[in-house]
Amino acid sequence: MAPSFDFVDWWNKEQHRGGTPVVVKMENPNYSMLEIESPKTGFEGGKDKGKNAKQLTWVLLLKAHRAAGCVAWVALGLWTVLAAIKKRLILGQGLADPNTERPRKGRLFKAITGFLVFAIFMLCVEVGAHMMGWHFVGPHWPPAFGVRNLPHAIYVGWIYFRAEYIAPPLQFLINFCIYLFLLQSADRILLCLGCLWIKWKNIKPIPVNSSLESDDLEQPDKGYPMVLVQIPMCNEREVYEQSIGAVCQLDWPRHRMLVQVLDDSDDVETQFLIKGEVSKWQQKGVNIIYRHRTNRTGYKAGNLKSAMNCAYVKDYEFVTIFDADFQPKADFLKRTVPHFRENPELGLVQARWSFVNKDENLLTRLQNINLSFHFEVEQQVNGVFLNFFGFNGTAGVWRIKALEECGGWLERTTVEDMDVAVRAHLCGWKFIFLNDVRSICELPESYEAYRKQQHRWHSGPMQLFRLCLPDIITSKVSALKKANLIFLFFLLRKLILPFYSFTLFCIILPVTMFVPEAQLPVWVVCYIPALMSFLNVLPSPRSFPFLIPYLLFENTMSVTKFNAMISGLFQLSSAHEWVVTKKTGRASEADLLSLQESKPPPAKLSRGASESGLDALKQKQEQMHLPPPPLVPSAPKKKANRLYRKELALAFLLLTAAARSLLSAKGVHFYFLLFQGISFLVVGLDLIGEQVS
């Protein structure tokens, strides 16, 4: 069995190698003290410039120790990868059952395999030609060479053919991708400059009137608007308790808030557990309702749409949505809802996410870098300068009037949150992003969960773009807003980014090693990507040690994002798949302690007709007293790691191209292809993230 290996563990150990202070307590007072004076020369720039031999020796030993630790870490990592290749790839041990999960060999995988076969064949040809001394510089046909035999003639013909017919179109494609790359990089730099301007000027949304208190002594809570809080969930057995508990402790008048637990679970035991949790908070006086759909039509959008069709919703002015793994702080509503006062054009207030498990493993650290940039830079800049950004689907407060005016929740895509945001923007509603209001949630800890989440997040926007393009063109918003939606929001950030990232660095770069007449500049391979990665890491400065792993991992994820973008753009079957991201139910110790210690004061609930729809609440309470159905314990599904074929094929393609680059003495290209190939190999073997095998 291979030893465990994690870059995060190694880095944390390195952080504590600077030495530990020691305090010595003298028990026996009968001791003598000898004062040793420091040398007066040699350290203060006097005549004696020599170094202290002992100190120099210790410094060298410490340096050697760190170097040996680094070498040992690299050796351990290499051993882990080789052991995983033997165990998972050759022997097939510790993997998911191939009979239950048969990966589909799509067109993209077949295309990558074709490039791999071509690369391996050409590597053998190039190595053979190099050993026989067939070194040619330009595309010339036989008069320039003395043809020795048939293989020599075939090789000369190949050189002429690739220089005349393959290199020109390949160079055109390279230049086109470089143009897209520079365009997207310029957009990234402008966003960062906008973020710096916001920081420098200390720009942040401030409510016109932050007070919600009423002057009416008889009704002091009259100034608090009616708020509907929705918690959509589906088989969220690990997180339902902490999510419902956090929402029920929101600091808001009980009679001015209604909590809807919207359960789409198909597991009977999970349904019963969630009902019991709702019943517990009902007994504590919280205005909370449990709703369950027998048909999961439309997934999350259908769930929210069904809940908004309840008759009592008309009595509420705002609706807040929290996914099942979110734990808002008690003052969430008091920090978000006041922004709507005296601002009738405001339709959405979005809060930022924070992550309880961002330091769990290397995968969660890299996700934290991405999402920190998304919130700190993209959403904050777009919110300040454009009053528009994509709704994140959770931790946001909507004006119900805005939802109704734009058509409500639609089930036509897998990104219902982005869909409703675009339609509300076209109707003239404005959005606000609050960077200082945060809601705790979880990051996917396994690569399988993260990959499925990213597939949905990148296929849905392309579905939406096809559907919304006519509405954007014919809408009454300004030409500037139309251009922002079409060219920046959809094309540049949702289509062009995954296209050039995969095409340029995963396909074109290795192909240029076998077609050296087409050139890919070093600054495209190294300098610009390093700069973009540096800008991405800026919002999370503690993640700077993971700059290079982040750069490599983003290129590795480009194959998933490119595949998702294509499936959404051309309406392939995988674009309509909705897989709930699995959670582990992690919570910090402070959160658990506050959840146990805080006891909301009991409140008498009126049983008459009220603005909160308590008739439905009473009916649900009566159902809770029925004898529970017999529970059949379900066998837990055994977790297992997987092999990802596209990533493995790309790993071997890049490593083959790295070997070919040695013949051309392309140093930067070799190192990039080598490390990128290893990154694809690590991901393809499912060595990143949670290890369950």
XYZ file of C-alpha atoms in Angstrom:
693
model
C 0.000 0.000 0.000
C 1.365 3.391 -1.001
C 2.022 5.911 1.784
C -0.326 8.847 2.065
C 0.844 12.009 0.387
C -0.554 15.514 0.543
C 1.122 18.762 -0.406
C -0.961 20.552 2.250
C 0.397 18.411 5.071
C 3.962 18.987 3.904
C 3.423 22.744 3.682
C 1.904 22.927 7.184
C 4.908 21.062 8.570
C 7.289 23.415 6.801
C 5.566 26.368 8.430
C 6.673 25.191 11.896
C 10.302 24.417 11.163
C 11.609 27.779 12.182
C 12.262 26.554 15.740
C 10.199 26.412 18.923
C 10.871 28.770 21.851
C 11.726 26.926 25.092
C 11.065 28.262 28.588
C 13.242 26.751 31.342
C 12.027 26.990 34.930
C 14.733 26.611 37.586
C 13.459 24.558 40.522
C 16.706 24.749 42.581
C 17.552 28.319 43.672
C 21.171 27.354 44.427
C 22.620 27.894 41.041
C 25.412 30.010 39.658
C 25.063 32.218 36.627
C 27.804 32.753 34.098
C 27.443 35.734 31.816
C 28.746 35.210 28.337
C 29.338 38.355 26.373
C 28.702 38.433 22.678
C 31.696 39.055 20.452
C 32.278 42.723 19.857
C 33.805 42.215 16.459
C 32.879 40.153 13.459
C 29.147 41.035 13.542
C 29.195 44.806 13.654
C 31.322 45.420 10.608
C 34.588 45.851 12.509
C 38.027 44.835 11.389
C 37.359 41.121 11.819
C 34.965 40.219 9.013
C 35.082 36.470 9.646
C 32.006 34.403 10.333
C 31.391 32.396 13.418
C 32.223 28.847 12.354
C 29.621 27.171 14.552
C 26.798 29.440 13.450
C 27.721 28.979 9.807
C 27.763 25.227 10.282
C 24.315 25.245 11.863
C 22.926 27.429 9.071
C 24.314 25.055 6.451
C 22.928 22.051 8.317
C 19.458 23.660 8.479
C 19.578 24.473 4.777
C 20.638 20.929 4.009
C 17.825 19.628 6.218
C 15.226 21.653 4.349
C 16.653 20.564 0.996
C 16.622 16.933 2.095
C 13.020 17.333 3.281
C 12.031 18.772 -0.088
C 13.769 15.949 -1.950
C 12.085 13.414 0.339
C 8.704 15.021 -0.311
C 9.244 14.877 -4.090
C 10.361 11.255 -3.825
C 7.327 10.395 -1.700
C 5.027 12.078 -4.208
C 6.624 10.202 -7.113
C 6.349 6.936 -5.195
C 2.666 7.625 -4.469
C 1.918 8.291 -8.136
C 3.780 5.183 -9.283
C 2.059 3.055 -6.627
C -1.327 4.446 -7.699
C -0.543 3.647 -11.344
C 0.221 0.066 -10.377
C -2.738 -0.330 -8.011
C -5.488 1.548 -9.841
C -4.468 1.580 -13.499
C -2.749 -1.814 -13.890
C -4.311 -3.991 -11.164
C -7.648 -2.110 -11.005
C -7.810 -2.255 -7.200
C -9.691 0.176 -4.955
C -11.890 1.522 -7.749
C -15.633 1.834 -8.275
C -17.368 -1.254 -9.630
C -17.068 -1.067 -13.430
C -20.344 -2.974 -13.809
C -22.330 -0.265 -12.021
C -20.531 2.744 -13.472
C -19.536 2.443 -17.089
C -18.089 5.705 -18.360
C -19.283 6.752 -21.779
C -16.662 7.063 -24.484
C -17.735 10.358 -25.971
C -16.391 12.085 -29.033
C -13.990 14.202 -27.016
C -12.359 11.122 -25.493
C -12.041 9.519 -28.923
C -10.465 12.706 -30.333
C -7.951 12.864 -27.460
C -7.144 9.174 -27.959
C -6.543 9.851 -31.651
C -4.089 12.645 -30.819
C -2.379 10.331 -28.316
C -1.913 7.535 -30.881
C -0.546 10.067 -33.379
C 1.854 11.492 -30.762
C 3.203 8.092 -29.719
C 3.718 7.040 -33.341
C 5.441 10.294 -34.263
C 7.639 10.129 -31.160
C 8.911 6.733 -32.276
C 9.511 8.076 -35.795
C 11.301 11.201 -34.536
C 13.514 9.234 -32.139
C 14.436 6.805 -34.920
C 15.198 9.652 -37.323
C 17.277 11.408 -34.691
C 19.327 8.282 -34.007
C 19.971 7.836 -37.736
C 21.059 11.440 -38.150
C 18.142 12.641 -40.293
C 18.128 16.286 -39.174
C 16.331 18.640 -41.531
C 15.711 22.339 -41.083
C 13.518 23.497 -43.922
C 10.746 22.058 -46.094
C 12.650 20.962 -49.203
C 11.906 18.028 -51.438
C 14.615 15.590 -52.607
C 16.956 17.765 -54.711
C 18.248 19.227 -51.450
C 18.777 15.772 -49.951
C 20.218 12.594 -51.185
C 17.495 10.023 -50.651
C 19.110 6.934 -49.193
C 16.226 4.491 -49.011
C 12.457 4.253 -48.845
C 12.061 5.121 -45.100
C 14.311 8.121 -45.625
C 12.185 9.272 -48.564
C 8.981 8.858 -46.546
C 10.418 10.892 -43.681
C 11.553 13.676 -46.013
C 8.104 13.715 -47.570
C 6.500 13.982 -44.126
C 8.644 16.999 -43.273
C 7.680 18.698 -46.523
C 3.970 17.869 -46.035
C 3.758 19.124 -42.444
C 5.620 22.344 -43.272
C 3.481 23.155 -46.301
C 0.042 21.888 -45.318
C -0.157 21.335 -41.530
C 1.907 24.155 -40.057
C 0.093 27.140 -41.728
C -3.459 26.265 -40.532
C -2.058 25.225 -37.152
C -0.254 28.563 -36.831
C -3.477 30.367 -37.740
C -5.309 28.483 -34.986
C -2.491 29.321 -32.565
C -2.712 33.031 -33.366
C -6.499 32.953 -32.997
C -6.295 31.283 -29.574
C -3.572 33.723 -28.479
C -5.863 36.613 -29.440
C -8.678 35.120 -27.328
C -6.209 34.506 -24.512
C -5.053 38.126 -24.515
C -8.650 39.362 -24.700
C -9.645 37.327 -21.664
C -6.470 38.359 -19.824
C -7.256 42.032 -20.461
C -10.737 41.480 -18.999
C -9.172 39.848 -15.941
C -6.754 42.769 -15.464
C -9.585 45.324 -15.776
C -11.579 43.459 -13.128
C -8.582 43.522 -10.780
C -8.072 47.243 -11.379
C -11.744 47.805 -10.582
C -11.341 45.841 -7.362
C -8.287 47.921 -6.397
C -10.278 51.098 -7.057
C -13.075 49.836 -4.775
C -10.547 49.069 -2.030
C -8.766 52.389 -2.412
C -11.957 54.456 -2.346
C -13.551 52.180 0.278
C -16.686 51.808 -1.831
C -19.376 49.618 -0.309
C -23.190 49.577 -0.481
C -24.708 51.449 2.439
C -28.473 51.337 3.104
C -30.277 54.675 3.072
C -32.008 53.830 6.331
C -30.525 50.909 8.234
C -33.009 51.052 11.103
C -35.958 48.668 11.013
C -37.527 49.816 14.269
C -41.017 51.287 14.213
C -42.157 54.414 16.071
C -45.423 52.678 16.915
C -45.154 51.648 20.575
C -47.976 49.141 20.233
C -46.348 47.453 17.217
C -42.564 47.885 17.574
C -41.889 45.224 14.938
C -44.036 46.853 12.286
C -40.933 48.192 10.519
C -39.677 44.665 9.839
C -40.966 43.494 6.442
C -42.441 40.047 5.949
C -39.657 37.638 4.920
C -40.017 34.141 3.504
C -36.971 31.887 4.034
C -36.655 28.837 1.785
C -34.315 25.846 2.283
C -34.458 23.566 -0.788
C -32.878 20.169 -0.232
C -32.751 16.676 -1.687
C -31.446 13.730 0.342
C -29.310 16.108 2.410
C -29.007 13.778 5.375
C -25.579 15.069 6.402
C -26.409 18.776 6.618
C -30.156 19.258 7.145
C -29.927 19.628 10.929
C -27.296 22.382 11.075
C -28.876 24.276 8.163
C -32.396 24.290 9.626
C -30.981 25.148 13.050
C -29.023 28.130 11.733
C -31.990 29.507 9.751
C -34.393 29.119 12.677
C -32.056 31.241 14.825
C -32.081 34.240 12.483
C -32.552 37.442 14.454
C -35.936 38.486 13.082
C -39.399 38.780 14.656
C -41.014 35.363 14.626
C -44.359 36.568 13.341
C -42.635 38.435 10.477
C -40.778 35.387 9.111
C -41.792 31.993 7.735
C -39.321 29.181 7.041
C -40.129 26.721 4.250
C -38.171 23.455 4.261
C -38.569 22.286 0.649
C -37.672 18.610 0.678
C -37.293 16.693 -2.590
C -35.791 13.635 -0.905
C -36.773 10.230 -2.239
C -35.278 8.411 0.761
C -38.035 7.691 3.314
C -35.680 7.668 6.270
C -34.229 11.066 5.319
C -37.733 12.496 4.950
C -38.668 11.322 8.413
C -35.493 12.798 9.950
C -36.122 16.192 8.321
C -39.755 16.139 9.476
C -38.585 15.466 13.003
C -36.165 18.400 12.880
C -38.924 20.701 11.621
C -41.254 19.480 14.368
C -38.583 20.213 16.988
C -38.309 23.856 15.911
C -42.078 24.188 15.647
C -42.315 23.234 19.301
C -39.820 25.989 20.092
C -42.167 28.522 18.521
C -40.533 28.963 15.135
C -42.844 29.593 12.194
C -41.632 26.743 9.985
C -43.331 24.483 7.414
C -42.227 21.204 5.867
C -43.089 20.665 2.191
C -42.372 17.524 0.216
C -42.845 16.879 -3.505
C -43.527 13.369 -4.708
C -42.353 14.268 -8.217
C -38.956 15.966 -8.572
C -39.841 17.733 -11.824
C -37.566 20.651 -12.666
C -35.119 19.832 -9.863
C -34.329 22.886 -7.718
C -36.173 25.325 -10.004
C -39.300 23.175 -9.872
C -39.024 22.938 -6.094
C -38.778 26.711 -5.656
C -41.529 27.338 -8.206
C -43.871 24.974 -6.393
C -43.202 26.715 -3.062
C -43.791 30.187 -4.520
C -47.229 29.086 -5.749
C -48.532 28.720 -2.174
C -51.399 31.090 -1.414
C -49.748 32.637 1.662
C -46.696 33.815 -0.304
C -48.645 36.913 -1.396
C -48.373 38.202 2.175
C -44.565 38.354 1.998
C -42.370 41.039 0.468
C -38.977 39.308 0.329
C -37.713 35.761 -0.055
C -34.343 34.457 1.110
C -32.859 31.216 -0.213
C -30.301 29.012 1.529
C -29.033 25.730 0.148
C -28.964 22.808 2.549
C -25.297 23.186 3.501
C -25.488 26.918 4.314
C -25.398 28.244 7.862
C -26.205 31.981 7.911
C -25.287 34.089 10.910
C -28.060 35.378 13.137
C -27.774 38.963 11.819
C -27.995 37.970 8.141
C -31.436 39.472 7.498
C -30.681 42.615 9.509
C -27.627 43.278 7.331
C -29.260 42.557 3.970
C -32.939 43.534 4.072
C -32.348 47.237 5.042
C -30.760 47.841 1.617
C -34.212 47.469 0.038
C -35.670 50.373 2.035
C -36.139 53.529 -0.036
C -34.557 51.735 -3.005
C -37.496 50.524 -5.124
C -35.287 49.539 -8.112
C -33.303 47.011 -6.065
C -34.280 43.416 -6.810
C -31.504 41.313 -5.263
C -29.024 41.531 -2.386
C -26.357 38.826 -2.636
C -24.072 37.859 0.253
C -20.664 36.230 0.001
C -19.878 32.610 0.778
C -17.268 31.441 3.275
C -16.123 27.867 3.588
C -15.856 25.770 6.700
C -13.614 23.150 5.047
C -11.373 25.256 2.801
C -8.230 23.779 4.422
C -9.418 20.169 4.331
C -7.230 19.080 1.388
C -5.482 20.432 -1.682
C -8.678 20.321 -3.759
C -10.625 22.515 -1.321
C -7.726 24.981 -1.127
C -7.691 25.360 -4.906
C -11.473 25.800 -4.974
C -11.166 28.499 -2.325
C -8.753 30.424 -4.591
C -11.217 30.303 -7.477
C -14.281 31.293 -5.477
C -12.461 34.012 -3.531
C -11.605 35.683 -6.830
C -15.175 35.184 -8.053
C -16.680 36.966 -5.051
C -13.980 39.490 -4.184
C -13.310 40.626 -7.748
C -15.914 39.552 -10.299
C -19.134 39.942 -8.337
C -18.039 42.942 -6.305
C -16.810 44.883 -9.360
C -19.879 44.027 -11.444
C -22.152 44.895 -8.536
C -20.555 48.305 -7.964
C -20.127 49.431 -11.574
C -22.929 47.580 -13.414
C -25.478 46.680 -10.692
C -25.606 43.213 -12.266
C -24.021 39.808 -11.689
C -25.129 36.212 -11.776
C -27.217 35.163 -8.781
C -25.380 32.418 -6.881
C -28.536 30.450 -6.148
C -28.235 30.796 -2.379
C -27.405 33.283 0.411
C -29.351 36.014 -1.376
C -32.496 38.047 -0.702
C -34.933 38.654 -3.562
C -37.756 41.146 -3.763
C -40.707 38.896 -4.588
C -42.092 41.527 -6.935
C -38.901 41.308 -9.015
C -39.209 37.526 -9.254
C -42.839 37.734 -10.335
C -42.184 40.482 -12.880
C -39.434 38.527 -14.674
C -41.447 35.310 -14.825
C -40.329 33.505 -11.661
C -38.414 30.258 -11.564
C -38.173 28.416 -14.893
C -37.169 24.784 -15.372
C -35.555 25.160 -18.795
C -31.880 24.988 -17.713
C -29.729 23.566 -14.915
C -28.673 27.105 -13.862
C -32.010 28.472 -12.720
C -30.241 31.079 -10.567
C -28.406 32.641 -13.525
C -31.573 32.407 -15.624
C -33.710 34.413 -13.200
C -30.897 36.967 -12.699
C -30.562 37.644 -16.446
C -34.331 38.024 -16.884
C -34.586 40.341 -13.867
C -31.721 42.446 -15.241
C -33.508 42.742 -18.589
C -36.572 43.963 -16.691
C -34.541 46.826 -15.195
C -33.930 45.520 -11.668
C -30.624 46.297 -9.933
C -28.445 44.022 -7.824
C -26.168 44.651 -4.824
C -23.308 42.444 -3.661
C -22.274 42.607 0.010
C -18.697 41.430 0.359
C -18.695 41.830 4.146
C -21.792 39.671 4.767
C -20.836 36.018 4.664
C -22.660 32.737 4.974
C -20.828 29.528 5.882
C -21.071 26.558 3.525
C -19.105 23.543 2.306
C -16.807 22.866 -0.626
C -16.853 19.494 -2.404
C -14.051 17.388 -0.936
C -13.904 14.719 -3.630
C -12.921 15.273 -7.235
C -15.976 13.355 -8.469
C -18.380 15.740 -6.700
C -16.406 18.792 -7.820
C -16.277 17.602 -11.447
C -20.041 17.073 -11.603
C -20.632 20.479 -10.033
C -18.360 22.185 -12.573
C -20.028 20.353 -15.445
C -23.408 21.729 -14.414
C -22.023 25.222 -13.824
C -20.460 25.364 -17.320
C -23.067 23.578 -19.433
C -26.014 25.543 -18.012
C -24.779 29.008 -19.115
C -24.483 27.824 -22.713
C -28.027 26.444 -22.571
C -29.178 29.763 -21.182
C -27.274 31.750 -23.813
C -29.108 29.948 -26.625
C -32.461 30.638 -24.958
C -31.841 34.226 -23.823
C -30.070 35.662 -26.859
C -33.311 36.705 -28.677
C -34.665 38.231 -25.446
C -31.447 40.181 -24.886
C -31.444 41.575 -28.430
C -35.121 42.627 -28.306
C -35.092 43.938 -24.729
C -35.446 47.622 -23.860
C -32.221 47.892 -21.862
C -29.383 50.080 -23.122
C -26.943 48.926 -25.807
C -24.150 48.942 -23.218
C -26.020 46.446 -21.027
C -26.769 44.265 -24.053
C -23.102 44.261 -25.055
C -22.055 43.411 -21.492
C -24.458 40.472 -21.351
C -23.601 39.039 -24.765
C -19.865 39.642 -25.105
C -18.573 39.748 -21.521
C -21.005 37.804 -19.358
C -21.696 34.937 -21.778
C -19.171 34.784 -24.633
C -15.923 35.879 -22.991
C -16.317 34.399 -19.489
C -18.484 31.365 -20.197
C -17.498 30.258 -23.732
C -14.106 31.682 -24.746
C -12.345 30.934 -21.451
C -12.861 27.131 -21.451
C -12.386 27.004 -25.246
C -8.914 28.518 -25.472
C -7.767 27.071 -22.143
C -8.351 23.512 -23.339
C -7.502 23.989 -27.013
C -4.331 26.024 -26.555
C -2.662 24.311 -23.597
C -3.957 20.737 -23.860
C -4.106 20.121 -27.629
C -2.214 22.745 -29.643
C 0.857 22.925 -27.389
C 1.643 19.173 -27.521
C 0.897 19.077 -31.264
C 3.431 21.864 -31.914
C 6.138 19.587 -30.502
C 5.563 17.299 -33.494
C 5.023 20.169 -35.936
C 7.892 22.485 -34.937
C 7.261 24.781 -37.919
C 4.267 26.159 -35.963
C 5.539 28.229 -33.036
C 3.877 28.891 -29.694
C 5.737 31.743 -27.919
C 7.231 31.177 -24.489
C 5.390 34.155 -23.002
C 2.067 32.486 -23.889
C 3.102 29.229 -22.243
C 4.720 30.661 -19.120
C 4.601 34.374 -18.360
C 0.979 35.379 -19.059
C -0.529 32.290 -17.329
C 1.702 32.938 -14.307
C 0.518 36.555 -14.165
C -3.139 35.547 -14.439
C -2.702 32.943 -11.707
C -1.009 35.534 -9.513
C -3.996 37.873 -9.944
C -6.376 35.026 -9.105
C -4.562 34.266 -5.856
C -4.485 37.914 -4.702
C -7.915 37.815 -2.956
C -6.711 34.871 -0.815
C -3.095 35.778 0.107
C -2.669 32.747 2.365
C -2.889 30.590 -0.766
C 0.240 31.977 -2.463
C 2.216 28.760 -1.792
C -0.318 26.991 -4.011
C 0.192 29.290 -7.002
C 1.822 26.675 -9.248
C -0.568 23.833 -8.254
C -3.449 26.222 -8.945
C -2.137 27.058 -12.442
C -1.705 23.376 -13.300
C -5.055 22.347 -11.817
C -6.982 25.025 -13.707
C -5.547 23.750 -16.981
C -6.441 20.223 -15.895
C -10.047 21.238 -15.210
C -10.283 22.812 -18.675
C -11.151 19.437 -20.216
C -14.229 19.124 -17.970
C -15.264 22.730 -18.565
C -14.730 22.480 -22.333
C -16.770 19.287 -22.511
C -19.552 20.898 -20.458
C -19.516 24.037 -22.606
C -19.860 21.995 -25.808
C -22.670 19.850 -24.366
C -24.601 22.937 -23.283
C -24.049 24.825 -26.533
C -25.217 21.934 -28.710
C -27.872 20.630 -26.299
C -26.282 17.221 -25.729
C -27.854 14.793 -23.279
C -25.278 15.418 -20.532
C -26.254 19.104 -20.431
C -29.581 18.229 -18.783
C -28.113 16.122 -15.974
C -28.599 17.430 -12.443
C -26.557 15.753 -9.708
C -26.807 17.056 -6.154
C -23.336 17.936 -4.829
C -22.566 15.615 -1.933
C -21.825 17.209 1.444
C -20.131 15.900 4.557
C -21.899 18.020 7.182
C -18.788 19.734 8.495
C -19.182 22.555 10.993
C -16.700 24.507 13.038
C -16.547 23.974 16.811
C -17.760 27.527 17.402
C -20.797 26.909 15.199
C -21.674 23.691 16.998
C -21.237 25.335 20.404
C -23.449 28.293 19.527
C -26.052 25.957 18.063
C -26.225 24.017 21.327
C -26.088 26.974 23.706
C -28.511 29.338 21.987
C -32.054 28.667 23.061
C -34.649 30.799 21.289
C -37.350 32.096 23.631
C -40.649 30.305 23.249
C -43.371 32.286 21.533
C -47.114 31.717 21.453
C -48.347 31.184 17.913
C -51.803 32.380 17.058
C -53.966 29.570 15.724
C -56.300 31.789 13.798
C -55.978 32.848 10.195
C -52.838 34.906 9.875
C -50.580 36.419 7.280
C -48.137 33.517 7.629
C -50.500 30.757 6.517
C -50.677 29.034 9.883
C -53.546 26.828 8.754
C -51.072 24.891 6.670
C -48.674 24.918 9.611
C -51.310 23.397 11.916
C -52.037 20.696 9.384
C -48.350 19.819 9.197
C -48.124 19.723 12.997
C -51.031 17.305 13.176
C -49.300 15.069 10.687
C -46.234 14.984 12.912
C -48.218 13.179 15.660
C -49.008 10.252 13.371
C -47.045 7.074 14.071
C -43.882 7.080 12.033
C -43.606 4.633 9.140
C -41.419 1.599 9.718
C -37.824 2.425 8.896
C -35.945 0.040 6.698
C -32.246 0.702 7.219
C -30.674 1.327 3.862
C -27.285 -0.181 3.190
C -24.719 2.599 2.956
C -23.245 2.995 -0.489
C -19.575 2.120 -0.407
C -17.391 4.938 -1.658
C -14.568 4.284 -4.065
C -12.146 6.279 -6.142
C -12.420 6.333 -9.924
C -10.319 6.551 -13.040
C -10.987 9.460 -15.387
C -10.192 8.421 -18.936
C -10.011 11.799 -20.615
C -7.601 13.108 -17.998
C -5.420 9.998 -18.256
C -5.335 10.166 -22.052
C -4.321 13.831 -21.901
C -1.666 13.001 -19.297
C 0.004 10.493 -21.630
C -0.359 12.900 -24.576
C 1.394 15.717 -22.695
C 4.123 13.438 -21.343
C 4.745 12.105 -24.857
C 5.001 15.676 -26.150
C 7.387 16.504 -23.289
C 9.650 13.665 -24.391
C 9.551 14.964 -27.981
C 10.434 18.497 -26.835
C 13.780 17.199 -25.578
C 14.817 16.625 -29.185
C 14.096 20.291 -29.960
C 15.785 21.594 -26.793
C 12.711 23.615 -25.770
C 13.310 24.009 -22.052
C 10.251 25.994 -20.958
C 7.929 23.917 -23.119
C 9.411 20.709 -21.700
C 8.919 21.684 -18.071
C 5.390 22.952 -18.694
C 4.399 19.774 -20.557
C 6.044 17.586 -17.921
C 4.375 19.154 -14.893
C 1.059 19.596 -16.702
C 1.163 15.939 -17.711
C 1.848 14.897 -14.121
C -1.055 17.094 -12.997
C -3.396 15.356 -15.447
C -2.053 11.981 -14.263
C -2.723 12.822 -10.599
C -6.271 13.940 -11.377
C -6.921 11.030 -13.752
C -5.932 8.584 -11.008
C -8.229 10.454 -8.576
C -5.345 11.260 -6.228
C -6.553 14.797 -5.566
C -9.212 15.458 -2.963
C -10.821 12.842 -0.729
C -9.178 9.400 -0.787
C -11.750 6.731 0.097
C -10.321 3.559 -1.440
